[in-house]
CSV table of C-alpha atoms and ligand atoms in Angstrom, one decimal:
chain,number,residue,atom,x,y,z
Y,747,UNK,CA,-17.3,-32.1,45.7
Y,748,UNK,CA,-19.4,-30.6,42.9
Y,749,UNK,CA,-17.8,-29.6,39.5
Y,750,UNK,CA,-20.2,-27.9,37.2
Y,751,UNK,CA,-19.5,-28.8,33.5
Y,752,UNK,CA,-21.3,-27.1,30.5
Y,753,UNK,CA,-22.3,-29.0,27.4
Y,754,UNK,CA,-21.3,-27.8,23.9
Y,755,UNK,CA,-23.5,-29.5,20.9
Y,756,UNK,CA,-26.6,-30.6,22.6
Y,757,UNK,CA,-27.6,-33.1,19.8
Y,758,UNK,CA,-27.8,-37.1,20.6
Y,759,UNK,CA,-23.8,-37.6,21.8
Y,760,UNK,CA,-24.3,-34.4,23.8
Y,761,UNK,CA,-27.5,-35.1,25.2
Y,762,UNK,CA,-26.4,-38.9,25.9
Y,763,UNK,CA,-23.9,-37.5,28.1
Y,764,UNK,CA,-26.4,-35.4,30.1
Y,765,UNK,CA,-29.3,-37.9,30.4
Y,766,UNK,CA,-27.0,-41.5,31.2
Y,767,UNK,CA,-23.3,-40.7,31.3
Y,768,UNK,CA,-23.1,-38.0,34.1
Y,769,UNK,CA,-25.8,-39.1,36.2
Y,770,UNK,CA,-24.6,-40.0,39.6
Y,771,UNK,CA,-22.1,-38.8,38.8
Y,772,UNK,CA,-19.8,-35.4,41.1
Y,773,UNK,CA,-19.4,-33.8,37.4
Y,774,UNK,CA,-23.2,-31.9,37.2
Y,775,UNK,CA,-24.2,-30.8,33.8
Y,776,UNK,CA,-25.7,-27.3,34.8
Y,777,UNK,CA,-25.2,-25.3,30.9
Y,778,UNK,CA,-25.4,-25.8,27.2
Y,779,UNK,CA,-24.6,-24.0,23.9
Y,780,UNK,CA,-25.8,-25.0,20.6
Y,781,UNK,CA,-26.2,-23.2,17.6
Y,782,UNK,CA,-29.3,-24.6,17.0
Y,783,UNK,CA,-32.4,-22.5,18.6
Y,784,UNK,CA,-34.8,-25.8,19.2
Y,785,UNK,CA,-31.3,-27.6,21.2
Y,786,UNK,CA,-30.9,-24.7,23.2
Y,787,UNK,CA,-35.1,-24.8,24.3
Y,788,UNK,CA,-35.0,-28.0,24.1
Y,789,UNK,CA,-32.1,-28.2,27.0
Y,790,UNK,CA,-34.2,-25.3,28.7
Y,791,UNK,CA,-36.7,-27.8,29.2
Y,792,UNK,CA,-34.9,-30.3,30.5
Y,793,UNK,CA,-34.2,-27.5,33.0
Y,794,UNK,CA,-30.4,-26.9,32.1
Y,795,UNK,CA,-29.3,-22.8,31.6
Y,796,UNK,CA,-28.9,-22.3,27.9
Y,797,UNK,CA,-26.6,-19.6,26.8
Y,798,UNK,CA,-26.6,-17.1,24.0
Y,799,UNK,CA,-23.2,-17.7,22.8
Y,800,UNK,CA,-19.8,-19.6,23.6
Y,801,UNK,CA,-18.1,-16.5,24.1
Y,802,UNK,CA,-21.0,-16.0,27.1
Y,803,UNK,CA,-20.6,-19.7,28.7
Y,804,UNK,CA,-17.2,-19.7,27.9
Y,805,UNK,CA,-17.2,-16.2,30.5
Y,806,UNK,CA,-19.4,-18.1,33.2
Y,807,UNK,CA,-16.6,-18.8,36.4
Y,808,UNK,CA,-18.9,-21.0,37.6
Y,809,UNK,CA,-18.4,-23.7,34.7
Y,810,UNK,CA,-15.1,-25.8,34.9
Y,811,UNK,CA,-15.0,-28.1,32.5
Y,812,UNK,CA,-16.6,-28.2,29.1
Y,813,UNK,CA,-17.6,-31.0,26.9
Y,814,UNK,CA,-17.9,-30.7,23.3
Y,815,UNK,CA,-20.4,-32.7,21.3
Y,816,UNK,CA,-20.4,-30.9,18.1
Y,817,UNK,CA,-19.8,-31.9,14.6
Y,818,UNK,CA,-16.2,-33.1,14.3
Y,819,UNK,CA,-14.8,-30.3,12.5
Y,820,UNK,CA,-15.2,-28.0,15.1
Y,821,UNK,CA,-13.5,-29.6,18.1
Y,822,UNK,CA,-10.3,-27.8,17.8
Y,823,UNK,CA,-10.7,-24.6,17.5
Y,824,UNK,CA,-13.6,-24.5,20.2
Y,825,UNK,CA,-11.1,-26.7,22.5
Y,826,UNK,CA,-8.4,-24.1,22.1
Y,827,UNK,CA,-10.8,-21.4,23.0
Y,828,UNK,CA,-12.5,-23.4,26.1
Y,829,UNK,CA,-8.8,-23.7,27.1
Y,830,UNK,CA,-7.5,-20.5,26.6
Y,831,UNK,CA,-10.8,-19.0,28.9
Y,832,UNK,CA,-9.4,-21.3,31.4
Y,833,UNK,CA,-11.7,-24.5,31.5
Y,834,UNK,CA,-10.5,-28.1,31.4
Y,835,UNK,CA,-11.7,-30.0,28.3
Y,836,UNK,CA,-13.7,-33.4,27.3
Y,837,UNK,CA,-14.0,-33.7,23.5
Y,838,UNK,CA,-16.2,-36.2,22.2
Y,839,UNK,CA,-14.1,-38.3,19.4
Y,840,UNK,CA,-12.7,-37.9,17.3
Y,841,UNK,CA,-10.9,-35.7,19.6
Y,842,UNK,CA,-9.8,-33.4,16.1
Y,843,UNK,CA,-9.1,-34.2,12.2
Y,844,UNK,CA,-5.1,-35.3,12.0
Y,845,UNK,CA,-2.4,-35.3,14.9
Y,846,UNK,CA,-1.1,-32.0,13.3
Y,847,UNK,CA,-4.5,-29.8,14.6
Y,848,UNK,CA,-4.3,-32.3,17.9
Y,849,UNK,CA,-1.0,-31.2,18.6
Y,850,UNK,CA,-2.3,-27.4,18.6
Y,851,UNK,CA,-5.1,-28.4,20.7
Y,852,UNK,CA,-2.5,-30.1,23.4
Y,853,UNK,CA,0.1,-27.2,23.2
Y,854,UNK,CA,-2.8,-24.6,24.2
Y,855,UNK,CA,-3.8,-27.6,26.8
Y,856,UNK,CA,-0.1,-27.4,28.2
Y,857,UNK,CA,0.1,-24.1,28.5
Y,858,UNK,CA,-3.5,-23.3,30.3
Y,859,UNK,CA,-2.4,-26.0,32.6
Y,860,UNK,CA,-5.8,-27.5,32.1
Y,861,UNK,CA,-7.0,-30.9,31.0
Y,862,UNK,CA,-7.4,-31.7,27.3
Y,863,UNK,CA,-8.9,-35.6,27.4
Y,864,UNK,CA,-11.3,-37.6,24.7
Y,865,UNK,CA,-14.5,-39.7,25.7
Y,866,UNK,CA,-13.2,-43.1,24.0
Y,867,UNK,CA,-16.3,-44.5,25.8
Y,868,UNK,CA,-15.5,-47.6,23.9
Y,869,UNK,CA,-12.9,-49.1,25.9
Y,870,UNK,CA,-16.1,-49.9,28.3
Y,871,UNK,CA,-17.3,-51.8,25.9
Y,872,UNK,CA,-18.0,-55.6,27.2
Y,873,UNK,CA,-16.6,-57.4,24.3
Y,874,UNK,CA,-13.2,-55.2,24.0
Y,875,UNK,CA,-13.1,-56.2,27.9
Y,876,UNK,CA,-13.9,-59.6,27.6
Y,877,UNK,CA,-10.7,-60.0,24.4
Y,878,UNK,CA,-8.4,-57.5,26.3
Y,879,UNK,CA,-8.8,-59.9,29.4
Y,880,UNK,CA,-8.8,-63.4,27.2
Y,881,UNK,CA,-5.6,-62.7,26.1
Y,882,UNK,CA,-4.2,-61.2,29.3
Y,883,UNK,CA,-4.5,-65.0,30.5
Y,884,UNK,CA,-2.8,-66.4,27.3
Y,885,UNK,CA,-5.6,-69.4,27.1
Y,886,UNK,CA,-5.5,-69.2,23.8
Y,887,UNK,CA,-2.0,-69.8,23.3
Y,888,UNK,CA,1.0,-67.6,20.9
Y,889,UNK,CA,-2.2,-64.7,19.5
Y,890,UNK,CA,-1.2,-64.2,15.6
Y,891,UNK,CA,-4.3,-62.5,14.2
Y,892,UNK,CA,-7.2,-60.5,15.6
Y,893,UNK,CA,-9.8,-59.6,13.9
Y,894,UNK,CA,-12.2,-56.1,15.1
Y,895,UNK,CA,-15.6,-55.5,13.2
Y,896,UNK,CA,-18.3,-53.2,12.6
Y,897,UNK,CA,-21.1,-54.0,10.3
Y,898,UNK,CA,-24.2,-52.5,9.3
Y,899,UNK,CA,-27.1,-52.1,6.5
Y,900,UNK,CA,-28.0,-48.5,6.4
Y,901,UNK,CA,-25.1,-46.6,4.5
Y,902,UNK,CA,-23.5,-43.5,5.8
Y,903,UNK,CA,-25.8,-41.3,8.3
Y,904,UNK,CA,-27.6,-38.1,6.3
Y,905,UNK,CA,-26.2,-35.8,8.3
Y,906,UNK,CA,-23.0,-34.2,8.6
Y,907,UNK,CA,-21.4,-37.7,8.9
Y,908,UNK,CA,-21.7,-37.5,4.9
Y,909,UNK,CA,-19.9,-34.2,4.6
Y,910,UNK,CA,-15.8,-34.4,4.6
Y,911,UNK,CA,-15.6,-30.4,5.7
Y,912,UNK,CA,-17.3,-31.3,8.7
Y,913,UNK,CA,-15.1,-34.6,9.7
Y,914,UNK,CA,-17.7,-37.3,8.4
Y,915,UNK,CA,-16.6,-40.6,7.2
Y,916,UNK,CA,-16.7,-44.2,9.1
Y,917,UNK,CA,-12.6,-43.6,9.7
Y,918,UNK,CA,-13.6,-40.7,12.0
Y,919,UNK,CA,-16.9,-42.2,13.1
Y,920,UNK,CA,-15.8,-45.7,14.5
Y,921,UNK,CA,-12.2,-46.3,13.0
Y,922,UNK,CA,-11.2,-43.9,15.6
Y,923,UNK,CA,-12.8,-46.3,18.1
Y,924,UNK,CA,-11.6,-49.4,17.5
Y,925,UNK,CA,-7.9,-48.2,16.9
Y,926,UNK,CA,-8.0,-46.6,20.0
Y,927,UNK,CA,-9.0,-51.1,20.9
Y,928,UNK,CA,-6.2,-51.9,18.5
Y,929,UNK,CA,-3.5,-49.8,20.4
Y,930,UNK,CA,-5.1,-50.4,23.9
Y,931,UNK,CA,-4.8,-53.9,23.5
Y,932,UNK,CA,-1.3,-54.1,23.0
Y,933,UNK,CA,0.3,-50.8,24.9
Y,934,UNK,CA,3.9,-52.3,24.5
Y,935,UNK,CA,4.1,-53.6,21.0
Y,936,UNK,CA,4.6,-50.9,18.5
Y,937,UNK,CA,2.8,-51.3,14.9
Y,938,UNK,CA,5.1,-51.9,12.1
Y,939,UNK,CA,2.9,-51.0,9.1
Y,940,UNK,CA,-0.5,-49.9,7.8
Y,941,UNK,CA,-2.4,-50.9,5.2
Y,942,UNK,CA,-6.2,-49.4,4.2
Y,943,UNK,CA,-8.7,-49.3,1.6
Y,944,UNK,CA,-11.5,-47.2,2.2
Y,945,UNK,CA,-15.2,-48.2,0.6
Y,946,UNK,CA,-17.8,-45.2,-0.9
Y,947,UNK,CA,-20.6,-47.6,-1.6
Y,948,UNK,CA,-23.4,-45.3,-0.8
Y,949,UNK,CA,-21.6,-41.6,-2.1
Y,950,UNK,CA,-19.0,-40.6,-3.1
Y,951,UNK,CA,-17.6,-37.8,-0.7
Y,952,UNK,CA,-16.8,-39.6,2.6
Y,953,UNK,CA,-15.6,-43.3,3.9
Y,954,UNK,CA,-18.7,-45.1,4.2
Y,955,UNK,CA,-16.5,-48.3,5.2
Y,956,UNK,CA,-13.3,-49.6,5.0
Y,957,UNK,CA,-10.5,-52.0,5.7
Y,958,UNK,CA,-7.4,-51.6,7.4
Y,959,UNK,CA,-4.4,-54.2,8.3
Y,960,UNK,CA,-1.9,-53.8,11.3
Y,961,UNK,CA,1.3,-55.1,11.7
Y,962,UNK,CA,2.6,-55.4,15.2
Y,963,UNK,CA,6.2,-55.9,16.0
Y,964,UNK,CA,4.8,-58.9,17.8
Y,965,UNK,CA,3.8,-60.9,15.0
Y,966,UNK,CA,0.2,-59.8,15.2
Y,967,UNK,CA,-1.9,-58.8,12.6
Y,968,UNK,CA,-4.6,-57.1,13.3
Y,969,UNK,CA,-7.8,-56.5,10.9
Y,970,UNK,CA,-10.3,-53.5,11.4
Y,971,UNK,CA,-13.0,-53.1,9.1
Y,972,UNK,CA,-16.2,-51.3,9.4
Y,973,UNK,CA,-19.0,-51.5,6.6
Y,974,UNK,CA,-22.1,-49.6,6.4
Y,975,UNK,CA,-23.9,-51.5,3.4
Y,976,UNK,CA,-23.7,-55.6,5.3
Y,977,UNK,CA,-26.7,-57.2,5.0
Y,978,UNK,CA,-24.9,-60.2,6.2
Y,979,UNK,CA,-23.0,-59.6,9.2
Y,980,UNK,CA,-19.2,-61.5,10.1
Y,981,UNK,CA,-18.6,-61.4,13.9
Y,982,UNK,CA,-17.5,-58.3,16.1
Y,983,UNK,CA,-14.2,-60.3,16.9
Y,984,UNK,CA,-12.2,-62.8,15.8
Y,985,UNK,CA,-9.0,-63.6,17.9
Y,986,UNK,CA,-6.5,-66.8,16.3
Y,987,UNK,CA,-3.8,-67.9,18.3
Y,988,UNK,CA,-2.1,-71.5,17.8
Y,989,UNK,CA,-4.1,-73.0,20.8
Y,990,UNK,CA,-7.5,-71.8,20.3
Y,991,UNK,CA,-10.3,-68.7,19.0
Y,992,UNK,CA,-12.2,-66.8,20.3
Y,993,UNK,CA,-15.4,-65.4,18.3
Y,994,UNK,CA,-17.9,-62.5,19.9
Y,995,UNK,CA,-20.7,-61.9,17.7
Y,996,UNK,CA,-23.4,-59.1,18.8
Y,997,UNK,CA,-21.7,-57.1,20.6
Y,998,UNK,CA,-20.1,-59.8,22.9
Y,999,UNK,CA,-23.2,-60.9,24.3
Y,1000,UNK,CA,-22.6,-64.2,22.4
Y,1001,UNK,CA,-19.7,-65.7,21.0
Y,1002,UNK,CA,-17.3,-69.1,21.8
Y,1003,UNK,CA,-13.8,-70.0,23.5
Y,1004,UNK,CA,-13.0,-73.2,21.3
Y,1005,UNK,CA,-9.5,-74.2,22.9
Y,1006,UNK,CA,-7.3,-77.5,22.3
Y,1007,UNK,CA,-7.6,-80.8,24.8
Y,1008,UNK,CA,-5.1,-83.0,24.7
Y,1009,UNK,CA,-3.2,-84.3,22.1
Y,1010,UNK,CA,-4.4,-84.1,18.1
Y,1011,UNK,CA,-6.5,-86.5,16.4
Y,1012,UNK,CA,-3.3,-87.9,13.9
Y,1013,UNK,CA,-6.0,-90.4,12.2
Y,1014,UNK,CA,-8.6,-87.0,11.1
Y,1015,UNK,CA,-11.3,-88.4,9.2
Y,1016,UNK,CA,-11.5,-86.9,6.1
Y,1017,UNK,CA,-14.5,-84.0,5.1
Y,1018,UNK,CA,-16.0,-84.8,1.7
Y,1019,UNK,CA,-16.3,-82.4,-0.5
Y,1020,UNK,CA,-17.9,-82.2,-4.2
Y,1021,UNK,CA,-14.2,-82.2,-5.5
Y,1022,UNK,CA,-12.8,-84.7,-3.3
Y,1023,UNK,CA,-11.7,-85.2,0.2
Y,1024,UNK,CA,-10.1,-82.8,2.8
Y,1025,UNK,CA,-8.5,-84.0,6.0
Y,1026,UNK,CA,-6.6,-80.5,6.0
Y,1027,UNK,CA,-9.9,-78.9,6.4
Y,1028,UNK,CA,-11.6,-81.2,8.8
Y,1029,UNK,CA,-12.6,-80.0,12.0
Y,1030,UNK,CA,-11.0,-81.5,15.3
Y,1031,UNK,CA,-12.7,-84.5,17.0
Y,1032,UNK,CA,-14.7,-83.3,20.0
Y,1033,UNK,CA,-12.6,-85.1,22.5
Y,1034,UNK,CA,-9.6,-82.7,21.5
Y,1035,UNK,CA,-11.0,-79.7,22.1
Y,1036,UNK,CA,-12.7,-77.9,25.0
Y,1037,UNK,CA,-15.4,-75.0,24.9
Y,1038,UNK,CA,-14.6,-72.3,27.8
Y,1039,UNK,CA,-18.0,-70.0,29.1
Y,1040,UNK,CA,-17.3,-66.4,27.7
Y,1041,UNK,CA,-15.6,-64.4,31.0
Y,1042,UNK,CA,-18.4,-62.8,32.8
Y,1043,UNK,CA,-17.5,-59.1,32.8
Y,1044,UNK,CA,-20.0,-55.9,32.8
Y,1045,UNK,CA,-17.7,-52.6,32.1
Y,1046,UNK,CA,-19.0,-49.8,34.2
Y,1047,UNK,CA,-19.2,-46.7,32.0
Y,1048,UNK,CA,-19.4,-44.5,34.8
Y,1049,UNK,CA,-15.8,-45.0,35.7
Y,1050,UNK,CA,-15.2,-42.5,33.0
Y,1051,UNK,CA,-16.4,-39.4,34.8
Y,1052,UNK,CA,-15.6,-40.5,38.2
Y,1053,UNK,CA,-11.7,-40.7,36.9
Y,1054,UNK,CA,-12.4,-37.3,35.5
Y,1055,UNK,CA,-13.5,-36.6,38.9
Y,1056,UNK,CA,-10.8,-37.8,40.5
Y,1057,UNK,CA,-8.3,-35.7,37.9
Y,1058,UNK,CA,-10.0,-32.1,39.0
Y,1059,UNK,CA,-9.3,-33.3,42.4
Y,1060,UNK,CA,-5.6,-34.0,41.3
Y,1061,UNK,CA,-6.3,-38.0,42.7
Y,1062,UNK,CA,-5.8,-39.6,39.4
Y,1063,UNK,CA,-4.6,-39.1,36.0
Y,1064,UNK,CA,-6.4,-39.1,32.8
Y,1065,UNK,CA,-7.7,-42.5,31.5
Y,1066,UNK,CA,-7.2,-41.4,28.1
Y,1067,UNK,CA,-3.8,-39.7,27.6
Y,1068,UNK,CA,-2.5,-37.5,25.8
Y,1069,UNK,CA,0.2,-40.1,24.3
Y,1070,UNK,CA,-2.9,-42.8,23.4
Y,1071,UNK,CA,-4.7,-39.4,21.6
Y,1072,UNK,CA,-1.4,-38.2,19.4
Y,1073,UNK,CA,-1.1,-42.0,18.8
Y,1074,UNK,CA,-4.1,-43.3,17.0
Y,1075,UNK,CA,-4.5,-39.4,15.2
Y,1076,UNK,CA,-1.2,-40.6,14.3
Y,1077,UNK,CA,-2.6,-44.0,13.2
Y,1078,UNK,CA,-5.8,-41.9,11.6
Y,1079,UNK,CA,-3.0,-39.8,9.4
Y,1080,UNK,CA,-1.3,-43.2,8.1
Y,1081,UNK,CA,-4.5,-44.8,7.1
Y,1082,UNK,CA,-5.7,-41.7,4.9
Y,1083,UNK,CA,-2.0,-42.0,3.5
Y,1084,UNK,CA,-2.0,-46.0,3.1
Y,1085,UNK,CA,-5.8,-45.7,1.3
Y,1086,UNK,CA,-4.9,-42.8,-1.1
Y,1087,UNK,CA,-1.6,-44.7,-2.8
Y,1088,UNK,CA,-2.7,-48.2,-2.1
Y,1089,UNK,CA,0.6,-49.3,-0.3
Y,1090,UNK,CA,1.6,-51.0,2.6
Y,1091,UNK,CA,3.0,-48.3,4.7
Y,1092,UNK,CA,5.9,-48.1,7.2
Y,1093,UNK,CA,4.8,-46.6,11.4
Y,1094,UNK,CA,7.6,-45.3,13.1
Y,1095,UNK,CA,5.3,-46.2,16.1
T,36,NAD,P1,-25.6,-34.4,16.4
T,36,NAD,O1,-25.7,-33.8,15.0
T,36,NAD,O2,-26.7,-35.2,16.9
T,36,NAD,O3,-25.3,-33.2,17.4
T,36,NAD,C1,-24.4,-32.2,17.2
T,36,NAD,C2,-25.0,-30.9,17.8
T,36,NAD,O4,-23.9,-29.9,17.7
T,36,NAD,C3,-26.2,-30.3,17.1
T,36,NAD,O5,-27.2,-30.1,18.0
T,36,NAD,C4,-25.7,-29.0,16.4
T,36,NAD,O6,-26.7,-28.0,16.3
T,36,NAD,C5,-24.6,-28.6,17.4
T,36,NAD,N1,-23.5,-27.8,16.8
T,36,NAD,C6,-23.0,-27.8,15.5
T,36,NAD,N2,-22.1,-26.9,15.4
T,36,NAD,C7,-21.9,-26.3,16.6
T,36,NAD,C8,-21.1,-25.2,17.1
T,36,NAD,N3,-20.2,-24.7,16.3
T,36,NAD,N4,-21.3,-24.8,18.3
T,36,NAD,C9,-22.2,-25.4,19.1
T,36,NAD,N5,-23.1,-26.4,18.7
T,36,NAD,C10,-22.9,-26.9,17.5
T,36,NAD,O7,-24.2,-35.2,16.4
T,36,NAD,P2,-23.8,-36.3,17.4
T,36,NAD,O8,-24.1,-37.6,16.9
T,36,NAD,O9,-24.3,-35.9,18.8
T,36,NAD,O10,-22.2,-36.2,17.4
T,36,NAD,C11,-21.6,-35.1,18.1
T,36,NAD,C12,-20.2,-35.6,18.5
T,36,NAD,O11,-20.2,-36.7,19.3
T,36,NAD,C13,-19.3,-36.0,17.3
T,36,NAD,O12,-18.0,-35.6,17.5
T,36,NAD,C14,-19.4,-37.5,17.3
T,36,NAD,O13,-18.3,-38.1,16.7
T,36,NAD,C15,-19.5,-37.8,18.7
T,36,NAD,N6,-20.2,-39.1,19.1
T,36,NAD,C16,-19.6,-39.9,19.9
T,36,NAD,C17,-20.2,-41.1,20.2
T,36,NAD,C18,-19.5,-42.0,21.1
T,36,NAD,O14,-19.9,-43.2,21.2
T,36,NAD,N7,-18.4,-41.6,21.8
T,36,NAD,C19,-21.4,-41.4,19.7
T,36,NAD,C20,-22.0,-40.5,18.8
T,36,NAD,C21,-21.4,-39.3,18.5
């Protein structure tokens, strides 16, 4: 069954969804509303209706679900309108700025009776999958520290990513992202404490990187760091546990499972080092250790919209909850707090 969906920013998130994520899909794209003139011709071309206003799109009956691609800033209140005129709701992430203006936006969900969901389209991606499932199988033994980054060369994007009114900042940008991997990861343990230093390398408005440190009641710490100015890049993951690690470099299309075989090497040959010798240091002996192939797994992005599908049709619930949303805004709220007086901060997760 056909559900027609109107898009809301038509820039490159917006226009992503139209071109890759809904096609195939029983969610058709027929509408969009941008403020910007050259978006709105430009969608005309592509043969979509372009509005004149929100107010006018948010009047067509024929549209039952919007999605909003639009700067960050503006998510809540043109949620809360799109729900109040009755449609359901997909908000790119972050979903809003802090839980307090996410909790607004789920109240006026609740009481429209309509869906409020975000597209955290990176829980599709392959090396998140590949880790999630890794340690679902326990080969690598008791996990004690996991390590999630980001890294690039090209400072903060020029546009409105710069600009704090309008929600910029790498905490917004991908933090939100691979929290929402953090907390996914680990649905039953609850995070003790936060820790978070944010970088301005590039300007000094926004977060153009930073660093934060989780404490699960599990034992597990959990590093999440995302840098705009790395020349040199570390790997996208880094999982520890007392039996073996797992690196993923490049998005997870190449990495290692390094895992113990057999008893220890007790006579390690020392590494030399200018200073003097290390057998604390030195590597195991091949014949302890085994290399496992990296899990063969290609997420299917498109299960997002068919499970939005399936919600309309009242099949399925929401992927993304509203729970795993007030959570890591939650989160979001504790790392601003935990960067501006440099503590280690108590969750009451
Ligand atoms: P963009 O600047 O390319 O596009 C934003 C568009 O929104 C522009 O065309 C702009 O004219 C329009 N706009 C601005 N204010 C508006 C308003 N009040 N009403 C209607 N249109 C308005 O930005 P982008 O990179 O497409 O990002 C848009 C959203 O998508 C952001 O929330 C961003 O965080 C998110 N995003 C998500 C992912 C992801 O992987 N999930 C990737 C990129 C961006």
């Amino acid at each position: 069954m056909q559900h027609n969906l109107a898009i809301i920013g038509f820039g490159g998130m917006g226009s992503f969804h139209y071109k890759k994520l809904l096609k195939e899909q029983e969610i058709v794209a027929t509408g969009v509303w941008d403020i910007k003139p050259e978006r709105r011709e430009y969608a005309e071309s592509l043969g979509l209706h372009a509005y004149t206003s929100l107010e006018d799109l948010l009047a067509d009956d024929s549209i039952e679900i919007v999605l909003i691609a639009t700067p960050n800033d503006v998510h809540h209140s043109i949620a809360i309108q799109a729900l109040e005129a009755g449609k359901h709701v997909i908000c790119e992430k972050p979903v809003t700025l802090g839980s307090r203006l996410l909790g607004e936006m789920l109240d006026a969900a609740d009481k429209a009776g309509k869906l409020l969901t975000v597209h955290q389209n990176r829980r599709w991606d392959r090396g998140y999958r590949i880790v999630h499932q890794i340690l679902g199988e326990g080969v690598l033994g008791d996990v004690y520290r996991i390590e999630s980054r980001v890294h690039g060369a090209h400072g903060i994007p020029g546009d409105w990513r710069q600009d704090p009114k309008q929600g910029g900042g790498m905490v917004y940008d991908w933090g939100i992202h691979l929290l929402d991997q953090a907390v996914m990861l680990f649905p039953d343990a609850k995070i003790k404490s936060v820790y978070a230093t944010l970088n301005h390398v590039t300007n000094e408005q926004t977060d153009d990187g930073f660093f934060i440190d989780l404490l699960f009641d599990n034992g597990i710490h959990y590093t999440v760091e995302v840098g705009t100015s790395h020349f040199i890049t570390l790997p996208r993951w880094l999982v520890l546990g007392r039996d073996g690690t797992l690196m993923l470099d490049n998005w997870g299309l190449e990495g290692k499972i390094v895992c113990a075989h057999g008893e220890d090497d007790k006579d390690v040959t020392p590494v030399v080092t200018a200073a003097g010798l290390t057998k604390t240091m030195a590597p195991r002996r091949e014949d302890t250790i085994k290399t496992l192939p990296i899990p063969d797994i290609w997420p299917d992005l498109g299960e997002y919209y068919r499970n939005i599908t399936a919600c309309l049709e009242g099949r399925e619930s929401p992927i993304v909850t509203p729970v795993q949303m007030r959570r890591v805004m939650r989160l979001i709220d504790k790392v601003f707090e935990a960067a501006e007086c440099g503590q280690v901060l108590p969750f009451e997760d």
